[in-house]
Structure formats: structure tokens, C-alpha cells
Amino acid sequence: MDYRVIKENDLFILSDKSGNIPSATSTEYGLYTKDTRFLSTYKLSIEGIELVLLSSEARQNYVGTFRLTNTEVKENDNIVLWRESIGIKRKRFIYNDAFYERIYFENYNTHSVTLKPRFEVAADYSDMFIVRGFLGGKTGVRTPNKVIKEGIVLGYEGSDGITRQTKIEISPRPDLIEEAGEIGLTLELGPESTTTVDVLITPVIGSVAEKVPFDKALHQLESSYKEWNAKSTKIESDSKLLNDIYSRSLDDLRALLTNLGEGSFPVAGIPWFAVPFGRDSLIAAIQMLVANVEIAKGTLKTLAKYQGKNLDSWRDEQPGKILHEIRFGELANNNEIPHTPYYGTVDATPLFLVLAVEYYRWTGDKETITQILPNIKHAIQWIEQYGDRDSDGFVEYYQESSKGIANQAWKDSGDSVVHRNGEFAKAPIAIAEVQGYVYDAKVKLAAIFREFGDIDLAEQLTNEAAELKKKFAKEFWLEEEQFVAIALDKHKKKVESVTTNPGHCLWSNLLNEEQAKKVVARLVSDDMFTGYGIRTMSSTSTRYNPMSYHDGSIWPHDNSLIFLGMKEQGYAEEAMKVIQGLLDAANHFEYNRLPELFCGYSKSEEPYPVDYPVACSPQAWAAGTSLVMIQAMLGIKPDVPNGLIKFLPSLPSSVNKLTVKDIAIGKGHVSVQLIKEGEYVLLEVLANTTGLTIINEEKQI
């Protein structure tokens, strides 16, 4: 990464590798909250001394560390300060909606030195969409900077009527504060001594939470991460890489959690999607079931709160629909963008139902399901009334908002749904994977409604699911390719490109047995599988491009749903092959962190995975991929309402032993161990406090 980022709740800082936020005119760096840049310049310098970066890292996610030193300083050809004789360490974190930084100045000389650190600060209060160059719009005015004894307050009167401020406080008290935005200190360092400067930067919208001292704030932040890890599933294997990627993913997902009042849920990714997303948050919560099932509850309740209620074409909203995205900045508040929330997604609504069912299967939490039962029924009604607008049995999408999204499935770029002749499919479009989500939701919801006594609705959903499976097998099958079409266009014509989308239908069990077999075989063939993962589009398809966003790149989350589906359909060998490829890829990325996506070059073309230049990292559903790896290895399928936990163990080639502890299921926990013995993987139950019956579906071996 060419940047460093740390986040906590709704506040994050994006800086260069020295820890600075350069001038806002040329970069996207900044301190952000509520989709607004509250700090557009933040530069540390030392008067008369040029600084050199030694290292920077944010391995812990919540703490960033930067080390710098000095160049040589001469006066009249005499060396007055030897190079690398001053050490500077910047340690920063975010806590309680404020940015903390402690800067250590270390004098390695045998004589005293005088240092004059300077801070240059500014805030442009740009909306996130303006920062990224997507849109312009009506903006407010910056107010005069206000000097205070500890530093400076920057201000802005928004065109949306909201007053925004950035309060910058320095300790020890500065001896230079200029209204233009320069703050300076004079530090006297004795021989071989160290002194520190603390910086506290607080974005202000309305009231401000009481701030705590640096050391106490850091301790409380660290404690929250320890608590998160203590409550989450633990793993230990003979693969250091698997251990590291799982640990990294847990920390990333913790950093990406946000709470809007209904419980914690994952935002999509840093830096540009640190807001609630329907599809992304739902898939990440599904991925997290095996590691921390409570996040599903917060996700369901948050999205239920914002479920569509009206017919509003500006926001692509219909009653019962689950949102695509919420934004909180000036453009949204002025209604210049429809993200208040924006509902232009076709998959979030069925995925909401899938998560609800899976959450119930993992927890048996009837109380929560009862609370959101009206939302579940409204989502079902949306599928029938608005999702299937032409009543042909398939759910389609169609953009109505003038500033909405054209392609409203997860591959939402404008060129992602393309015919063999290179023409883009015209909406309404019935995308393959969404039919799978709908099928999965209806089959599993039928069982819940039977349990809850709504037999008529259960029968209706069962019959609709059976008809959908039958019709999908006929209408989406590409006889020439022996594969499933990515979509049907507005004329009900099959879109012939070979893509990963039908791979999600393995996970949802929509494909019949013969089709599943052929889809699995194609997904691990050379035109799709690169050795590092499965490409989004076959290298034989018309618009294939390994550097594209959706037409040939590799998305870890996409692969995670596919290999989970492979495993559940009985194709363990193929599932483990894909997992091993992703593990090999992770080994090449910083901190073993799988990014949002990477380029689709094969191992035969490049001996390492190639970065996609603007991928989010960390990104929620990419981080969730390693959790799904564990789920697929275990082959775990809880069914708390029926008193069962099923396992179907398997391991990839680089893992011979895997111990998984404290999996939260129902009202207890399960711990198991997998060990390879020859061709088989043996399962040993180490602990079971759930009171549920464990079934090993590989017992016959």
C-alpha cells in the first residue's frame, strides 16, 4: 500500500507512509468522519532539518507507527548535527471519536540539541464524493481559524446548515500558533535523552465526548481488541500462513466494525467505503458466523431499521427493499446524491433473508428473529412484487435514479454484464447469483415458518423455490459452453460470458446435480483458475482483461462463496484447491492481508499475484474470506433448532493439522481438531458445551 490507514468506529485517517497528510489539492489523504474530510493537511517538520522515513507500519490496525530520522546539518562547512543522530517516532490511534498521536524525539548525540518541530494544519471539509472526483455540488464556507492556548480550531459552515469544526491541541503548549495554520514548539533535548509531544485532533459536529489521556485511551482501545479476540473463535494449525491470515482477518474485521445504535456491524472497506453497505455488510456478516456470530445480529437489526418503506425513484427505493449504501456528508444532506439511504442493489434483500436464516441456525435466537419477522415478510414481499417486476419468476434490477448505479449486483461496474459479441446487456437484468440467493432464502425460510406455525407461507415458499430451480436450469443453461449464463437481459436473452457469478449458485444449491458438476469443473479449469484464485471472467470470454475491475480480476470474497459452495456440494478437492491458491496469494501481500481484489494473471504468467492499484485494504468481505476457509475446512453446518451440528472435514495441501476452539453455537461452544492421516482427515471433538448432537459426516472413512 502507498498509504497508511487506521480506523475506529466512524473515524479514520489516511496518510502517506511518513504519517503526513500532504496538501489536499493533490491527494485523497485526510482525517474523515461522516463522509467529510475534517483534516486535509497535517504535516510534521523540524525547522532547519530534513527528515527521512525509516519505516512505517499499521500491523495492529488500530495503532500506526512511523520512524524517521534526520539528514546531516552543516553551518559554514562544519557539521553541527550528524545524520541519523535524531530519532523520531510517531505513534497514533483513534479512540472515542478523536485522533491521538504521540511523537517521540530521541537525541542520540552526546551533546544537547534544540529542535523546533512545526505542524502545518488545514481542513477543507470536502465531501467524500468530491474528494474522489465523482461529483461536484453546493458547498459551504470555511470560517476563520481560531487560536486557542493549546493550538487551533478550524471551522466550516456547511451548505446543509451543519457547523463542523476540527480542534487541534498540542502538549506541551506551543510557543508559536499562527491563524494560517502553523503550530510550533521549541524542544531542548539533553544528551542521549528523549522527550514527547502529544497531539489530539477532534472532529466536532454538535457535542463532543469527554476525552481521556493518551495512555488511558490506548489501554482501553487495546483492551477492546483483546476482548474481541477472546470472544471470537480461535485457530491453531501447522501452517503459520493460515494462522497469520486468520489473525489478520479478525483484527481487520474488528477495525471495520461500526455501530449506528442497533449493534456492531461491518462497514465495507477502508478508505472509501467505511459506511453501511447492504450487500457488503451482509456477506461479511455471513462470513463471520464461524468466528463471531453476534455481528450477524447487529447487521440484521441495523439493516432492518433502514428497510425501504416508500416508492422513491430518486433513491431506487421500494417497500421492503434493503439498502445499498448510506452516506452522511454535505452532498447527501443537500439531496444532491440519493444515498440517504440509496437502495440501488438487487441482492441485499435476499441476502438479508439468507443471513437471518443462517443466524437462526447458528444461534436458535428466536427472540431476534421474532423481532425482525415483519422485516423478513416485507423483504419476501419485495421479491415478489418489485424484485420480479415482470412476474416471470426471476428477480431483476433496473436503475431508476438519475444518479444511481446501472448494474445493481455485486459486479456493479458498467461493463460487467456483457454479451459474447461485446455488447453490454440492457436492463432489466436477471443476474444469476441473485436467483440463487432467492432460492436459498425461500427453502430455508420455509422451515422457519413451519416452526413458527405459518404453514401456508411455508408451503408457498417451498413451491416457489422448486419452480425457480426448475426454470433456472432451463433458462440460464449455456449448452455450447456447458456452463450457466451470467444473466438474462431485458429480452430474456442469455448473456453468454463465462464468469464466477454462477459459482455462487453452488453455495445456494440452485444448480441441479449435473449442472453443478460441470460448473465446478469449469471454475477450476485453466481459463478460470489462475493458481491464486478464480478469475471473475474466463480468459476465453470477449471482454476478458486481467487488470479489469470485474472482467478478469480475482476477488477473494467471490472465491469464498464459491469454494464454500463446492464443499457443500461434495467437491472438497476442488474447494481445497481454491483455498490453497488464495493462501499462496496472501503470502505475497503486506501483512498477509488479502485485498479487495487483485489482477487475474495466472501463475504461469507471473510468479506472484499482481496488485490492483486502487483496491481497498482492509476490506470486510476480503478479510472474511479466511474465516470462510475455516468453515469450509470444518464443513460445519449448525442446525440449533433441530439440535444438530454437522461436520464434513477436509484440509488443503499445506495444512495437516487444524485446531479450532470456542466456536459459538446455540448457548455454548464447540472445539474440534482436524488431522490428516493419509488420504483422510480425522475429526476429534475436544469440547462441546452446546448440548447439541455432533454428527461427523465422514465417519464412514
PDB file of C-alpha atoms in Angstrom, residues 137-308:
ATOM      1  CA  GLY A 137     -22.108  20.157  -5.629  1.00  0.00           C
ATOM      2  CA  LYS A 138     -23.130  23.034  -3.435  1.00  0.00           C
ATOM      3  CA  THR A 139     -20.631  23.633  -0.654  1.00  0.00           C
ATOM      4  CA  GLY A 140     -20.376  25.860   2.381  1.00  0.00           C
ATOM      5  CA  VAL A 141     -17.694  28.278   3.560  1.00  0.00           C
ATOM      6  CA  ARG A 142     -14.700  27.926   5.806  1.00  0.00           C
ATOM      7  CA  THR A 143     -14.777  30.159   8.844  1.00  0.00           C
ATOM      8  CA  PRO A 144     -11.699  31.958  10.249  1.00  0.00           C
ATOM      9  CA  ASN A 145      -9.328  29.757  12.202  1.00  0.00           C
ATOM     10  CA  LYS A 146      -9.480  30.359  15.931  1.00  0.00           C
ATOM     11  CA  VAL A 147      -6.305  30.325  18.017  1.00  0.00           C
ATOM     12  CA  ILE A 148      -6.582  28.711  21.451  1.00  0.00           C
ATOM     13  CA  LYS A 149      -3.874  28.305  24.067  1.00  0.00           C
ATOM     14  CA  GLU A 150      -3.238  24.638  23.177  1.00  0.00           C
ATOM     15  CA  GLY A 151      -3.449  25.041  19.399  1.00  0.00           C
ATOM     16  CA  ILE A 152      -6.096  25.986  16.871  1.00  0.00           C
ATOM     17  CA  VAL A 153      -9.723  25.354  15.884  1.00  0.00           C
ATOM     18  CA  LEU A 154     -10.604  25.104  12.199  1.00  0.00           C
ATOM     19  CA  GLY A 155     -14.209  25.730  11.189  1.00  0.00           C
ATOM     20  CA  TYR A 156     -16.769  25.353   8.419  1.00  0.00           C
ATOM     21  CA  GLU A 157     -20.378  26.407   7.901  1.00  0.00           C
ATOM     22  CA  GLY A 158     -21.880  23.765   5.640  1.00  0.00           C
ATOM     23  CA  SER A 159     -24.404  24.475   2.923  1.00  0.00           C
ATOM     24  CA  ASP A 160     -26.503  21.825   4.670  1.00  0.00           C
ATOM     25  CA  GLY A 161     -26.783  24.035   7.762  1.00  0.00           C
ATOM     26  CA  ILE A 162     -24.338  21.965   9.827  1.00  0.00           C
ATOM     27  CA  THR A 163     -21.393  23.607  11.620  1.00  0.00           C
ATOM     28  CA  ARG A 164     -18.247  21.486  11.505  1.00  0.00           C
ATOM     29  CA  GLN A 165     -15.015  22.113  13.406  1.00  0.00           C
ATOM     30  CA  THR A 166     -11.623  20.498  13.864  1.00  0.00           C
ATOM     31  CA  LYS A 167      -9.953  21.100  17.208  1.00  0.00           C
ATOM     32  CA  ILE A 168      -6.172  20.603  17.292  1.00  0.00           C
ATOM     33  CA  GLU A 169      -4.444  20.564  20.674  1.00  0.00           C
ATOM     34  CA  ILE A 170      -0.701  20.197  21.273  1.00  0.00           C
ATOM     35  CA  SER A 171       1.044  19.340  24.540  1.00  0.00           C
ATOM     36  CA  PRO A 172       3.364  20.785  25.759  1.00  0.00           C
ATOM     37  CA  ARG A 173       1.795  24.137  24.970  1.00  0.00           C
ATOM     38  CA  PRO A 174       3.104  25.547  21.666  1.00  0.00           C
ATOM     39  CA  ASP A 175       5.174  28.727  21.581  1.00  0.00           C
ATOM     40  CA  LEU A 176       4.043  29.555  18.046  1.00  0.00           C
ATOM     41  CA  ILE A 177       0.438  29.471  16.817  1.00  0.00           C
ATOM     42  CA  GLU A 178      -0.475  31.239  13.592  1.00  0.00           C
ATOM     43  CA  GLU A 179      -4.029  31.658  12.351  1.00  0.00           C
ATOM     44  CA  ALA A 180      -2.904  30.471   8.927  1.00  0.00           C
ATOM     45  CA  GLY A 181      -2.451  27.003  10.417  1.00  0.00           C
ATOM     46  CA  GLU A 182       1.126  26.679  11.650  1.00  0.00           C
ATOM     47  CA  ILE A 183       1.885  25.463  15.163  1.00  0.00           C
ATOM     48  CA  GLY A 184       5.425  25.324  16.541  1.00  0.00           C
ATOM     49  CA  LEU A 185       7.334  24.279  19.630  1.00  0.00           C
ATOM     50  CA  THR A 186      10.884  24.578  20.860  1.00  0.00           C
ATOM     51  CA  LEU A 187      12.313  21.437  22.464  1.00  0.00           C
ATOM     52  CA  GLU A 188      15.577  21.254  24.406  1.00  0.00           C
ATOM     53  CA  LEU A 189      16.936  17.709  24.427  1.00  0.00           C
ATOM     54  CA  GLY A 190      19.787  16.781  26.690  1.00  0.00           C
ATOM     55  CA  PRO A 191      22.485  14.306  25.623  1.00  0.00           C
ATOM     56  CA  GLU A 192      21.054  10.869  24.811  1.00  0.00           C
ATOM     57  CA  SER A 193      17.590  11.850  26.059  1.00  0.00           C
ATOM     58  CA  THR A 194      14.001  11.589  24.831  1.00  0.00           C
ATOM     59  CA  THR A 195      11.028  13.902  25.045  1.00  0.00           C
ATOM     60  CA  THR A 196       7.490  13.616  23.723  1.00  0.00           C
ATOM     61  CA  VAL A 197       4.841  15.800  22.130  1.00  0.00           C
ATOM     62  CA  ASP A 198       1.171  14.797  22.236  1.00  0.00           C
ATOM     63  CA  VAL A 199      -1.344  15.769  19.561  1.00  0.00           C
ATOM     64  CA  LEU A 200      -5.102  15.460  19.997  1.00  0.00           C
ATOM     65  CA  ILE A 201      -7.336  16.186  16.989  1.00  0.00           C
ATOM     66  CA  THR A 202     -11.101  16.131  17.475  1.00  0.00           C
ATOM     67  CA  PRO A 203     -13.702  16.471  14.706  1.00  0.00           C
ATOM     68  CA  VAL A 204     -16.664  18.365  16.138  1.00  0.00           C
ATOM     69  CA  ILE A 205     -20.284  18.085  14.981  1.00  0.00           C
ATOM     70  CA  GLY A 206     -22.517  19.091  17.858  1.00  0.00           C
ATOM     71  CA  SER A 207     -21.434  17.799  21.258  1.00  0.00           C
ATOM     72  CA  VAL A 208     -18.041  16.221  21.899  1.00  0.00           C
ATOM     73  CA  ALA A 209     -17.369  13.202  24.076  1.00  0.00           C
ATOM     74  CA  GLU A 210     -15.086  13.738  27.041  1.00  0.00           C
ATOM     75  CA  LYS A 211     -11.541  12.910  26.048  1.00  0.00           C
ATOM     76  CA  VAL A 212      -9.258  10.697  28.115  1.00  0.00           C
ATOM     77  CA  PRO A 213      -5.455  10.930  28.415  1.00  0.00           C
ATOM     78  CA  PHE A 214      -3.259   9.243  25.796  1.00  0.00           C
ATOM     79  CA  ASP A 215      -2.105   6.276  27.890  1.00  0.00           C
ATOM     80  CA  LYS A 216      -5.562   5.519  29.281  1.00  0.00           C
ATOM     81  CA  ALA A 217      -7.163   5.818  25.840  1.00  0.00           C
ATOM     82  CA  LEU A 218      -4.609   3.452  24.298  1.00  0.00           C
ATOM     83  CA  HIS A 219      -5.080   0.961  27.135  1.00  0.00           C
ATOM     84  CA  GLN A 220      -8.848   0.979  26.703  1.00  0.00           C
ATOM     85  CA  LEU A 221      -8.520   0.555  22.945  1.00  0.00           C
ATOM     86  CA  GLU A 222      -6.119  -2.356  23.341  1.00  0.00           C
ATOM     87  CA  SER A 223      -8.462  -3.921  25.880  1.00  0.00           C
ATOM     88  CA  SER A 224     -11.352  -3.762  23.414  1.00  0.00           C
ATOM     89  CA  TYR A 225      -9.284  -5.704  20.864  1.00  0.00           C
ATOM     90  CA  LYS A 226      -8.324  -8.284  23.469  1.00  0.00           C
ATOM     91  CA  GLU A 227     -11.991  -8.667  24.381  1.00  0.00           C
ATOM     92  CA  TRP A 228     -12.891  -9.064  20.693  1.00  0.00           C
ATOM     93  CA  ASN A 229     -10.330 -11.808  20.227  1.00  0.00           C
ATOM     94  CA  ALA A 230     -11.353 -13.520  23.455  1.00  0.00           C
ATOM     95  CA  LYS A 231     -14.977 -13.699  22.256  1.00  0.00           C
ATOM     96  CA  SER A 232     -14.040 -14.886  18.764  1.00  0.00           C
ATOM     97  CA  THR A 233     -13.194 -18.373  17.521  1.00  0.00           C
ATOM     98  CA  LYS A 234      -9.507 -19.260  17.845  1.00  0.00           C
ATOM     99  CA  ILE A 235      -7.478 -21.387  15.469  1.00  0.00           C
ATOM    100  CA  GLU A 236      -4.073 -23.010  15.526  1.00  0.00           C
ATOM    101  CA  SER A 237      -2.591 -25.019  12.692  1.00  0.00           C
ATOM    102  CA  ASP A 238       0.733 -26.305  11.434  1.00  0.00           C
ATOM    103  CA  SER A 239       0.579 -23.587   8.746  1.00  0.00           C
ATOM    104  CA  LYS A 240       1.968 -20.288  10.014  1.00  0.00           C
ATOM    105  CA  LEU A 241       0.472 -18.612   6.968  1.00  0.00           C
ATOM    106  CA  LEU A 242      -3.057 -19.801   7.784  1.00  0.00           C
ATOM    107  CA  ASN A 243      -2.630 -18.751  11.417  1.00  0.00           C
ATOM    108  CA  ASP A 244      -1.389 -15.313  10.382  1.00  0.00           C
ATOM    109  CA  ILE A 245      -4.051 -14.636   7.772  1.00  0.00           C
ATOM    110  CA  TYR A 246      -6.825 -15.669  10.177  1.00  0.00           C
ATOM    111  CA  SER A 247      -5.446 -13.453  12.942  1.00  0.00           C
ATOM    112  CA  ARG A 248      -5.040 -10.586  10.486  1.00  0.00           C
ATOM    113  CA  SER A 249      -8.618 -11.002   9.297  1.00  0.00           C
ATOM    114  CA  LEU A 250     -10.037 -10.936  12.823  1.00  0.00           C
ATOM    115  CA  ASP A 251      -8.196  -7.689  13.557  1.00  0.00           C
ATOM    116  CA  ASP A 252      -9.266  -6.175  10.235  1.00  0.00           C
ATOM    117  CA  LEU A 253     -12.895  -7.037  10.832  1.00  0.00           C
ATOM    118  CA  ARG A 254     -12.749  -5.581  14.328  1.00  0.00           C
ATOM    119  CA  ALA A 255     -11.391  -2.339  12.867  1.00  0.00           C
ATOM    120  CA  LEU A 256     -14.201  -2.262  10.307  1.00  0.00           C
ATOM    121  CA  LEU A 257     -16.988  -2.546  12.876  1.00  0.00           C
ATOM    122  CA  THR A 258     -19.343   0.397  13.314  1.00  0.00           C
ATOM    123  CA  ASN A 259     -22.415   0.859  15.488  1.00  0.00           C
ATOM    124  CA  LEU A 260     -25.336   3.056  14.476  1.00  0.00           C
ATOM    125  CA  GLY A 261     -27.281   2.176  17.598  1.00  0.00           C
ATOM    126  CA  GLU A 262     -28.514  -1.334  16.756  1.00  0.00           C
ATOM    127  CA  GLY A 263     -25.324  -3.279  17.468  1.00  0.00           C
ATOM    128  CA  SER A 264     -21.964  -3.679  15.742  1.00  0.00           C
ATOM    129  CA  PHE A 265     -21.828  -4.493  12.058  1.00  0.00           C
ATOM    130  CA  PRO A 266     -19.050  -4.383   9.429  1.00  0.00           C
ATOM    131  CA  VAL A 267     -18.718  -1.479   7.026  1.00  0.00           C
ATOM    132  CA  ALA A 268     -17.497  -2.337   3.542  1.00  0.00           C
ATOM    133  CA  GLY A 269     -13.867  -1.213   3.495  1.00  0.00           C
ATOM    134  CA  ILE A 270     -11.197   1.405   4.028  1.00  0.00           C
ATOM    135  CA  PRO A 271     -10.658   4.037   2.858  1.00  0.00           C
ATOM    136  CA  TRP A 272     -13.626   4.815   0.608  1.00  0.00           C
ATOM    137  CA  PHE A 273     -16.394   2.546   1.805  1.00  0.00           C
ATOM    138  CA  ALA A 274     -16.288   2.947   5.569  1.00  0.00           C
ATOM    139  CA  VAL A 275     -20.076   3.276   5.679  1.00  0.00           C
ATOM    140  CA  PRO A 276     -23.007   0.850   5.941  1.00  0.00           C
ATOM    141  CA  PHE A 277     -23.451  -1.231   2.798  1.00  0.00           C
ATOM    142  CA  GLY A 278     -26.287  -3.702   2.371  1.00  0.00           C
ATOM    143  CA  ARG A 279     -24.626  -6.359   0.253  1.00  0.00           C
ATOM    144  CA  ASP A 280     -21.100  -5.984   1.644  1.00  0.00           C
ATOM    145  CA  SER A 281     -22.125  -5.850   5.293  1.00  0.00           C
ATOM    146  CA  LEU A 282     -24.446  -8.839   4.852  1.00  0.00           C
ATOM    147  CA  ILE A 283     -21.870 -11.028   3.097  1.00  0.00           C
ATOM    148  CA  ALA A 284     -19.208 -10.106   5.643  1.00  0.00           C
ATOM    149  CA  ALA A 285     -21.600 -10.977   8.479  1.00  0.00           C
ATOM    150  CA  ILE A 286     -22.348 -14.322   6.804  1.00  0.00           C
ATOM    151  CA  GLN A 287     -18.617 -14.974   6.529  1.00  0.00           C
ATOM    152  CA  MET A 288     -18.164 -14.109  10.206  1.00  0.00           C
ATOM    153  CA  LEU A 289     -20.697 -16.613  11.540  1.00  0.00           C
ATOM    154  CA  VAL A 290     -17.999 -19.184  12.279  1.00  0.00           C
ATOM    155  CA  ALA A 291     -15.871 -16.617  14.124  1.00  0.00           C
ATOM    156  CA  ASN A 292     -18.239 -14.194  15.859  1.00  0.00           C
ATOM    157  CA  VAL A 293     -21.932 -14.818  15.372  1.00  0.00           C
ATOM    158  CA  GLU A 294     -23.029 -11.718  17.319  1.00  0.00           C
ATOM    159  CA  ILE A 295     -22.068  -9.465  14.410  1.00  0.00           C
ATOM    160  CA  ALA A 296     -24.891 -11.001  12.377  1.00  0.00           C
ATOM    161  CA  LYS A 297     -27.407  -9.757  14.925  1.00  0.00           C
ATOM    162  CA  GLY A 298     -26.174  -6.169  14.749  1.00  0.00           C
ATOM    163  CA  THR A 299     -26.142  -6.325  10.954  1.00  0.00           C
ATOM    164  CA  LEU A 300     -29.692  -7.640  10.727  1.00  0.00           C
ATOM    165  CA  LYS A 301     -31.110  -5.105  13.168  1.00  0.00           C
ATOM    166  CA  THR A 302     -29.302  -2.176  11.548  1.00  0.00           C
ATOM    167  CA  LEU A 303     -30.459  -3.051   8.036  1.00  0.00           C
ATOM    168  CA  ALA A 304     -33.971  -3.802   9.265  1.00  0.00           C
ATOM    169  CA  LYS A 305     -34.095  -0.284  10.727  1.00  0.00           C
ATOM    170  CA  TYR A 306     -33.360   1.259   7.335  1.00  0.00           C
ATOM    171  CA  GLN A 307     -35.515  -1.111   5.265  1.00  0.00           C
ATOM    172  CA  GLY A 308     -37.322   0.657   2.413  1.00  0.00           C
TER     173      GLY A 308
END
